[in-house]
Coordinates of C-alpha atoms and ligand atoms in Angstrom, one line a residue:
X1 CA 135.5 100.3 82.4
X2 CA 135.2 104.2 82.4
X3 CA 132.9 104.1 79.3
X4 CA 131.0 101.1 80.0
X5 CA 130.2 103.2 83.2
X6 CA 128.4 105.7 81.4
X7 CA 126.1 103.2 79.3
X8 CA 123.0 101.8 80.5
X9 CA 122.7 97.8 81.1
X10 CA 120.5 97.4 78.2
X11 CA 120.1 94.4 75.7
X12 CA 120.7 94.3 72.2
X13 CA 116.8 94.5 72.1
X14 CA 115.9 97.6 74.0
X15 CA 115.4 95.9 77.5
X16 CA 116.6 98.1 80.4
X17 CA 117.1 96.5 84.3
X18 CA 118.5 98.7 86.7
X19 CA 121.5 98.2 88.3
X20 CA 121.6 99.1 91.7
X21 CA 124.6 98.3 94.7
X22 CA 124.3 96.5 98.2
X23 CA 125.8 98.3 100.7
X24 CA 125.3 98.9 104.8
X25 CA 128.7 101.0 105.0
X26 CA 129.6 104.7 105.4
X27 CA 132.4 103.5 102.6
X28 CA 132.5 102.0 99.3
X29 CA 130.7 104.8 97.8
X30 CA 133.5 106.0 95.6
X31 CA 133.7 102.7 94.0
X32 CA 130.1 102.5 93.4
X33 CA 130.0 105.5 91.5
X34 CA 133.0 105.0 89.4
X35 CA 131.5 101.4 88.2
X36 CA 128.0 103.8 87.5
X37 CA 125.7 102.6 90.4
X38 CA 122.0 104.0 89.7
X39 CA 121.6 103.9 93.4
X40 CA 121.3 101.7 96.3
X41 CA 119.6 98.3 96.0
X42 CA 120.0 97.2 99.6
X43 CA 121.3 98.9 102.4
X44 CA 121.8 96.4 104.9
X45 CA 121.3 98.4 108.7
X46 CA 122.3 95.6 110.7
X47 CA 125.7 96.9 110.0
X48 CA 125.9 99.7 111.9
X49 CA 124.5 98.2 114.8
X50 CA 126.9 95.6 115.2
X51 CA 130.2 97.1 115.8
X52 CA 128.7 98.5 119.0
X53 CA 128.1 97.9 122.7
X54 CA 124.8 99.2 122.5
X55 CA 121.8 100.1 120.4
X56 CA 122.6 103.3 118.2
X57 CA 120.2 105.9 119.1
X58 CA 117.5 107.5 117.0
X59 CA 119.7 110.4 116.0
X60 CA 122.6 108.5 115.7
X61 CA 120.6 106.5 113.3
X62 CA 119.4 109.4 111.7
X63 CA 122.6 111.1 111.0
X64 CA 124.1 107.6 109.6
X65 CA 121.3 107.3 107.0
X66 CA 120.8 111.1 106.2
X67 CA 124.9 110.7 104.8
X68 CA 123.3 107.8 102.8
X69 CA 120.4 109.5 101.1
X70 CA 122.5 112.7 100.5
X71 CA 125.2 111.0 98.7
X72 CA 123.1 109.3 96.3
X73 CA 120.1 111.3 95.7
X74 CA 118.1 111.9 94.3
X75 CA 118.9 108.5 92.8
X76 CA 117.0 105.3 95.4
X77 CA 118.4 104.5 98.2
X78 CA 116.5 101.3 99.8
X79 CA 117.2 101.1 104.0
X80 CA 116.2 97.6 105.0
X81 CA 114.9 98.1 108.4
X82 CA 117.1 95.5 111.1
X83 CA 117.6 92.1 109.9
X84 CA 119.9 90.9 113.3
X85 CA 119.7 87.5 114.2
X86 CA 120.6 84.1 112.1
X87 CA 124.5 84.7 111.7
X88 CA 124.2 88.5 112.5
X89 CA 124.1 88.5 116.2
X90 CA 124.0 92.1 118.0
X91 CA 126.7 91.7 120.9
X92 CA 124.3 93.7 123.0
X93 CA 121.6 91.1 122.6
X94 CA 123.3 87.9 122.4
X95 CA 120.9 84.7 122.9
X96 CA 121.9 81.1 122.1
X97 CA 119.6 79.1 119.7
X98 CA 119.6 75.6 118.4
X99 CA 118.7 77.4 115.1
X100 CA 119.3 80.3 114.7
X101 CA 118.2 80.8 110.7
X102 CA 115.0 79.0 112.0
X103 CA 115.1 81.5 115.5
X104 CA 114.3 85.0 116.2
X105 CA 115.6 86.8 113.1
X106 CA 114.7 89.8 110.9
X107 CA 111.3 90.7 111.1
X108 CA 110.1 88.6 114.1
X109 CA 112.6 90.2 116.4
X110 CA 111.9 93.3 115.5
X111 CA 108.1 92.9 115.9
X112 CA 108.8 91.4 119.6
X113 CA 110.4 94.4 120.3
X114 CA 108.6 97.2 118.2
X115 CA 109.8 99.9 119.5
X116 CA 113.5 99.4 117.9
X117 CA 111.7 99.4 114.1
X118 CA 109.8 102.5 115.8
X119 CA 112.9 104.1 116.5
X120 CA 114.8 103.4 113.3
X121 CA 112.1 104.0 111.0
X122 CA 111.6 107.4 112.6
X123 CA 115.3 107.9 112.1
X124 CA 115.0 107.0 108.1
X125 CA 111.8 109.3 107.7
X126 CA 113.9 112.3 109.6
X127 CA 117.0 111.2 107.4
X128 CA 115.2 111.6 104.3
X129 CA 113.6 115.4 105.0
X130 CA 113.9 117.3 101.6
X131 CA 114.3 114.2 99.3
X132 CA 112.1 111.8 97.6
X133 CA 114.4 109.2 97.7
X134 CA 113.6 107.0 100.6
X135 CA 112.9 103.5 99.9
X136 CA 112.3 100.9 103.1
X137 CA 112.4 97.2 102.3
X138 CA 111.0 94.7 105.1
X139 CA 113.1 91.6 105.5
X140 CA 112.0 87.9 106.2
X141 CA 108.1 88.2 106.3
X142 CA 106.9 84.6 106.0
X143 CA 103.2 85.7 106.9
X144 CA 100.4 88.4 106.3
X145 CA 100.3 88.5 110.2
X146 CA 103.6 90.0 110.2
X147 CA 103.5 92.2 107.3
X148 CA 100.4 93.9 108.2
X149 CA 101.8 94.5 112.1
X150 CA 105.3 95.8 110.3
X151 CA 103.1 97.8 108.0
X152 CA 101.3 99.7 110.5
X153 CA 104.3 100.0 112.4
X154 CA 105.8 102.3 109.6
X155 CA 102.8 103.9 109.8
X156 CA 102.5 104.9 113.3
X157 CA 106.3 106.1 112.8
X158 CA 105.3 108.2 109.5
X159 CA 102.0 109.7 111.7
X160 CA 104.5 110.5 114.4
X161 CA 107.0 112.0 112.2
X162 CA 104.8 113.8 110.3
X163 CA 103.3 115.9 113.3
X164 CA 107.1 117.3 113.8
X165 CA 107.9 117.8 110.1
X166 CA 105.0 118.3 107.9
X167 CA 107.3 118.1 104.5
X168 CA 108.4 114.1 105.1
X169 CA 106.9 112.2 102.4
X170 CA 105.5 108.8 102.7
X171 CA 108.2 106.6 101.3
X172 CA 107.9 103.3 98.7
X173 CA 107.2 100.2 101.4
X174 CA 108.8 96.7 100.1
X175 CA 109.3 93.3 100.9
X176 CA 112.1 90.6 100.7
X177 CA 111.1 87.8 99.4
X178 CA 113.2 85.3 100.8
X179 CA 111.2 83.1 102.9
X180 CA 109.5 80.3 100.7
X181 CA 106.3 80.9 102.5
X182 CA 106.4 84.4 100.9
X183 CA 106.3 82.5 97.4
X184 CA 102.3 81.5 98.2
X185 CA 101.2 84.7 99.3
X186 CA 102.5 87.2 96.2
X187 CA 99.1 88.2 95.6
X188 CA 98.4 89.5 99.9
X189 CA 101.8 91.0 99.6
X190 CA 101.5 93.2 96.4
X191 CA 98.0 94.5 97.3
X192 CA 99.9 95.9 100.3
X193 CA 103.4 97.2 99.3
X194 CA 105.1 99.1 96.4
X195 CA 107.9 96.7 95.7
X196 CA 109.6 93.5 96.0
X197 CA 113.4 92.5 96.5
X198 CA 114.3 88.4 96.3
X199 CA 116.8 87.9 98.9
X200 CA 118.9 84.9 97.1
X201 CA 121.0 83.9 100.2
X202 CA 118.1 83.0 102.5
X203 CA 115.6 82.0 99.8
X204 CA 117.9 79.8 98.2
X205 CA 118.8 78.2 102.2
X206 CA 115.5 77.8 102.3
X207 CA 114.4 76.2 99.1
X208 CA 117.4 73.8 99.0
X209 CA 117.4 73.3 103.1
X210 CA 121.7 74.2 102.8
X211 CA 123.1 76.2 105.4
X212 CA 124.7 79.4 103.5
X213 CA 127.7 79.8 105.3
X214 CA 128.5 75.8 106.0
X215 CA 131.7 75.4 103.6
X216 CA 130.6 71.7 103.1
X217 CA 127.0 72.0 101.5
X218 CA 128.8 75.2 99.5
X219 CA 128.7 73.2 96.2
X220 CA 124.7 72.6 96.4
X221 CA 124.3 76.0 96.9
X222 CA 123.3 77.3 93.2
X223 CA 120.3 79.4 91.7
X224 CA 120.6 77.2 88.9
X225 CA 118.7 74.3 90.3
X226 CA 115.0 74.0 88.5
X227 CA 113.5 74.3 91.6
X228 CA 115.1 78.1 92.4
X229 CA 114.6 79.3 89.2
X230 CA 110.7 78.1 88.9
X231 CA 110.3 80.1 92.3
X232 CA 112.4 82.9 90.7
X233 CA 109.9 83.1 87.7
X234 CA 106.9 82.9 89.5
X235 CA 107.9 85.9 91.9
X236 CA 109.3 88.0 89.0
X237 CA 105.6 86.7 86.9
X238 CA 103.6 87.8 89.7
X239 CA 105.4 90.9 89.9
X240 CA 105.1 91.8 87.2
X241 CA 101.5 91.1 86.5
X242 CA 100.8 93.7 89.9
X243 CA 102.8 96.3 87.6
X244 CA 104.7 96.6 90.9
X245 CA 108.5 96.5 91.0
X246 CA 110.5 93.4 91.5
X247 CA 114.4 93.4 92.0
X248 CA 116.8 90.4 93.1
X249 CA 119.7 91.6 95.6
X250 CA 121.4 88.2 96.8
X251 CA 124.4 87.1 95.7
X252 CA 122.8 85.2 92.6
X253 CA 122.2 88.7 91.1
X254 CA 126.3 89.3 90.3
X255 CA 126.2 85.4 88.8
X256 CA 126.4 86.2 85.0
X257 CA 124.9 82.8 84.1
X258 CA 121.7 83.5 86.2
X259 CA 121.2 86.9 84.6
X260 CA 120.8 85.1 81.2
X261 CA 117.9 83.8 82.8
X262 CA 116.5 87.0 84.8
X263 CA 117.1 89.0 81.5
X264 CA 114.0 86.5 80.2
X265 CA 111.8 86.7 83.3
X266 CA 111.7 90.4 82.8
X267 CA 113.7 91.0 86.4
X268 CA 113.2 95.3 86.9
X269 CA 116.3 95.5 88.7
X270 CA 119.4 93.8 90.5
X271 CA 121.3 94.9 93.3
X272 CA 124.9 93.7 93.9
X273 CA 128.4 94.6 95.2
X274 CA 130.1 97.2 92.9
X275 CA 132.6 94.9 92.3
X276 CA 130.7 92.5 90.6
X277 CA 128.2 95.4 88.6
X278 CA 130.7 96.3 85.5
X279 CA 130.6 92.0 84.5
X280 CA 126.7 92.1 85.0
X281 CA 126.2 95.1 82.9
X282 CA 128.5 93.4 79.9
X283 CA 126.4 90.1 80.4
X284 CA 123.5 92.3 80.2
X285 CA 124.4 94.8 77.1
X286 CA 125.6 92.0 75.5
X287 CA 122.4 89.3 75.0
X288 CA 119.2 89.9 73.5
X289 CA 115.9 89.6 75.5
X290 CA 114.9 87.2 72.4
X291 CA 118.1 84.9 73.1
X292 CA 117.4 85.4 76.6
X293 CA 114.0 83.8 76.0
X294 CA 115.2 81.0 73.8
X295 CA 117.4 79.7 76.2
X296 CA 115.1 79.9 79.2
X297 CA 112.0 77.8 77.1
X298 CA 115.1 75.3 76.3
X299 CA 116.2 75.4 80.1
X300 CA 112.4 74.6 81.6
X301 CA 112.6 71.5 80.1
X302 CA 116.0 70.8 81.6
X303 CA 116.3 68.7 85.1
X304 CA 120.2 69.2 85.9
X305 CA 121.5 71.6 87.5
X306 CA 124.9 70.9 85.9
X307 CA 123.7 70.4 82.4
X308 CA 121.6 73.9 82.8
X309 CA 124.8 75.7 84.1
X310 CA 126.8 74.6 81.4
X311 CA 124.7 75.3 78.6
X312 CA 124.7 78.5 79.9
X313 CA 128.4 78.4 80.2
X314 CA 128.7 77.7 76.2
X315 CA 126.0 80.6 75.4
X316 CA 128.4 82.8 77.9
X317 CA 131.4 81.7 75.7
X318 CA 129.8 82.2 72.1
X319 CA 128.6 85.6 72.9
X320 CA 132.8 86.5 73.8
X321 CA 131.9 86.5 77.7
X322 CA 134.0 82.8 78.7
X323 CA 136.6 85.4 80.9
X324 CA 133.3 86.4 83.1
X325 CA 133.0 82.5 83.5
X326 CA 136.7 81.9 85.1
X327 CA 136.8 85.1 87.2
X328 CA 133.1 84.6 88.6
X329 CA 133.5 80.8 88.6
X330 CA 132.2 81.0 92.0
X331 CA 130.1 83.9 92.1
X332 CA 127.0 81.9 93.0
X333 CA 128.6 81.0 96.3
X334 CA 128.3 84.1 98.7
Ligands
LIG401 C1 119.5 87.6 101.0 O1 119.0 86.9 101.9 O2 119.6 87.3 99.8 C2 119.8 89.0 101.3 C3 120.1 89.9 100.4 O3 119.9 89.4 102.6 P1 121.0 88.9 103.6 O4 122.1 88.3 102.8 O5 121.4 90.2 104.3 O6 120.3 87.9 104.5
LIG402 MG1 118.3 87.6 103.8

C-alpha cells in the first residue's frame, strides 16, 4: 500500500475527490498517515465527552483539539461541534426517551443549552490560533430556525474570541446533511454556509425509517436503494451548482460499489475510517468518470436495490476489483 499512499485518488479521466478520515480520537493518527489521509473529514467531539463524569472544560477542550489541528495542518481538520444524544448518551446528562433518534439530539440539545456550543466553539477558535485550518461542521439541522440560531451562535463565539486574540481567523462553517428535511432546503443552507457533509448513517435511518444499530433491519440498510441515491444526487447537484463544497462522511463513503456512483455525481470529497481509505482510493484510481457516468444513467432507470448492487458488483469484478467485494461485503452496514 506504501506507493498507492503517495498517489492521488484520481480516475483514469483526470477527476480528483479528496480523501479525508473520520476520527474523534487522540489515536489512530499514525494509521491515517501511513494509508495518505489529506486531512480530517469528520472529527466526531462527542467522543471526548463521553468517557467522563462531567463536561470537559473550555481549556480542556481547547488543548484536545489544538493536538488535532497541530498534527494535521496545515491540511483540514473538520470539528463537528457535539452531536450527544440518539445512541450517544453523555453519562453526565442522562435522560430517558421513547425515541431517542427522534429526541433531543445534535443540534437541538445544544441550542437548548447554548452555552455548551459557546464554550466549545470558543475552545476550537483558541485551538486553531496560528493556522488556517479550522473547519466546523454543524450536525442534524432539519430547519433554517436552527441553522441561523447555530450560526450566530459561532458568531458570538468568534466576536468573543476575537477581542482576546486578534489573529483567530474566521473558520469555513458547514452542515450535515443528514436529516431528510435538510434535502428541501439546499438552496437556504448554501446561501449561508461554506460546505456540506452527508451524514449516511442518519440520513440513510431516516430515508428508509430503519433503526441503524437494530441488527434485524441491518440488511435493509443500503445506500443503494433508488430512493438514497436520488437524495444523494440531488444534494451533491445542488452542491455543486452553489460552487460550494460537498463531502459524504457516513459509512456509505468506504462502500466501493457506492463510490462508482459518487465518482458520477461529482462527490468533492469522502471522509472514512483509514482502514477502509487504501480500497476506496483503488476503486477510485481505477474507473473513469465516463464509465462512472455510464453506469449511473443505466442505474436511474433501475428499481432494485439488489439488481443495482449487483451490477455494480460485475463492473467491480471486470475492472480486477472482485477482492474489494468479499472483504467489504458488508461495508454498507456500519
Ligand atoms: C452520519 O450520520 O452519517 C454521521 C457521519 O454521523 P454519526 O454517525 O456520528 O451520526
Ligand atoms: Mg449523524
Amino acid at each position: 500500500m506504501a506507493l498507492l499512499r503517495d498517489k492521488p485518488a484520481v480516475t483514469t479521466d483526470g477527476i480528483r475527490i479528496h480523501l479525508y478520515t473520520n476520527t474523534g480520537l487522540l489515536s489512530g493518527h499514525t494509521h491515517a498517515f501511513e494509508v495518505g489521509t489529506e486531512g480530517i473529514g469528520l472529527y466526531r467531539s462527542e467522543f471526548p465527552f463521553m468517557n467522563r463524569d462531567n463536561f470537559p472544560s473550555e481549556e480542556e477542550q481547547r488543548s484536545l483539539y489544538r493536538q488535532v489541528i497541530e498534527t494535521y495542518a496545515p491540511r483540514p481538520v473538520t470539528l463537528r461541534t457535539l452531536d450527544a444524544g440518539g445512541d450517544k448518551m453523555l453519562p453526565y446528562l442522562s435522560f430517558k426517551e421513547p425515541n431517542p433518534f427522534l429526541g433531543w439530539r445534535g443540534i437541538r440539545l445544544v441550542l437548548d443549552h447554548p452555552e455548551i456550543l459557546l464554550t466549545q466553539v470558543r475552545a476550537m477558535l483558541l485551538a486553531s490560533h496560528g493556522h488556517d485550518n479550522l473547519k466546523i461542521l454543524i450536525p442534524m439541522i432539519s430547519t433554517i430556525e436552527e441553522l441561523e440560531r447555530a450560526l450566530a451562535l459561532i458568531h458570538q463565539a468568534y466576536d468573543n474570541v476575537k477581542d482576546e486574540d486578534g489573529e483567530i481567523k474566521f473558520p469555513s462553517i458547514g452542515v450535515m446533511i443528514e436529516v431528510p428535511s435538510a434535502i428541501y432546503q439546499l438552496e437556504a443552507i448554501l446561501k449561508r454556509v461554506d460546505f456540506l457533509s452527508i451524514g449516511t448513517n442518519d440520513l440513510v435511518q431516516y430515508l428508509l425509517a430503519i433503526d441503524r444499530n437494530n441488527e434485524r433491519v441491518a440488511k435493509y440498510f443500503d445506500p443503494l436503494y433508488p430512493s438514497v441515491l436520488k437524495a444523494l444526487a440531488e444534494i451533491i447537484r445542488t452542491a455543486n451548482q452553489f460552487g460550494k463544497p460537498v463531502s459524504i462522511c457516513g459509512e456509505a463513503a468506504g462502500d466501493p460499489a457506492l463510490v462508482i456512483l459518487l465518482i458520477a455525481m461529482r462527490v468533492d470529497s469522502l471522509s472514512l475510517s483509514a482502514g477502509a481509505l487504501p480500497r476506496i482510493k483503488w476503486v477510485i484510481r481505477s474507473f473513469s468518470h465516463a464509465r462512472a457516468c455510464e453506469l449511473w444513467q443505466q442505474i436511474q432507470r433501475m428499481e432494485y436495490v439488489d439488481r443495482i448492487r449487483a451490477l455494480l458488483y460485475t463492473e467491480l469484478e471486470q475492472h480486477g476489483l472482485g477482492e474489494l467485494i468479499r472483504l467489504g461485503n458488508n461495508s454498507h452496514i456500519q
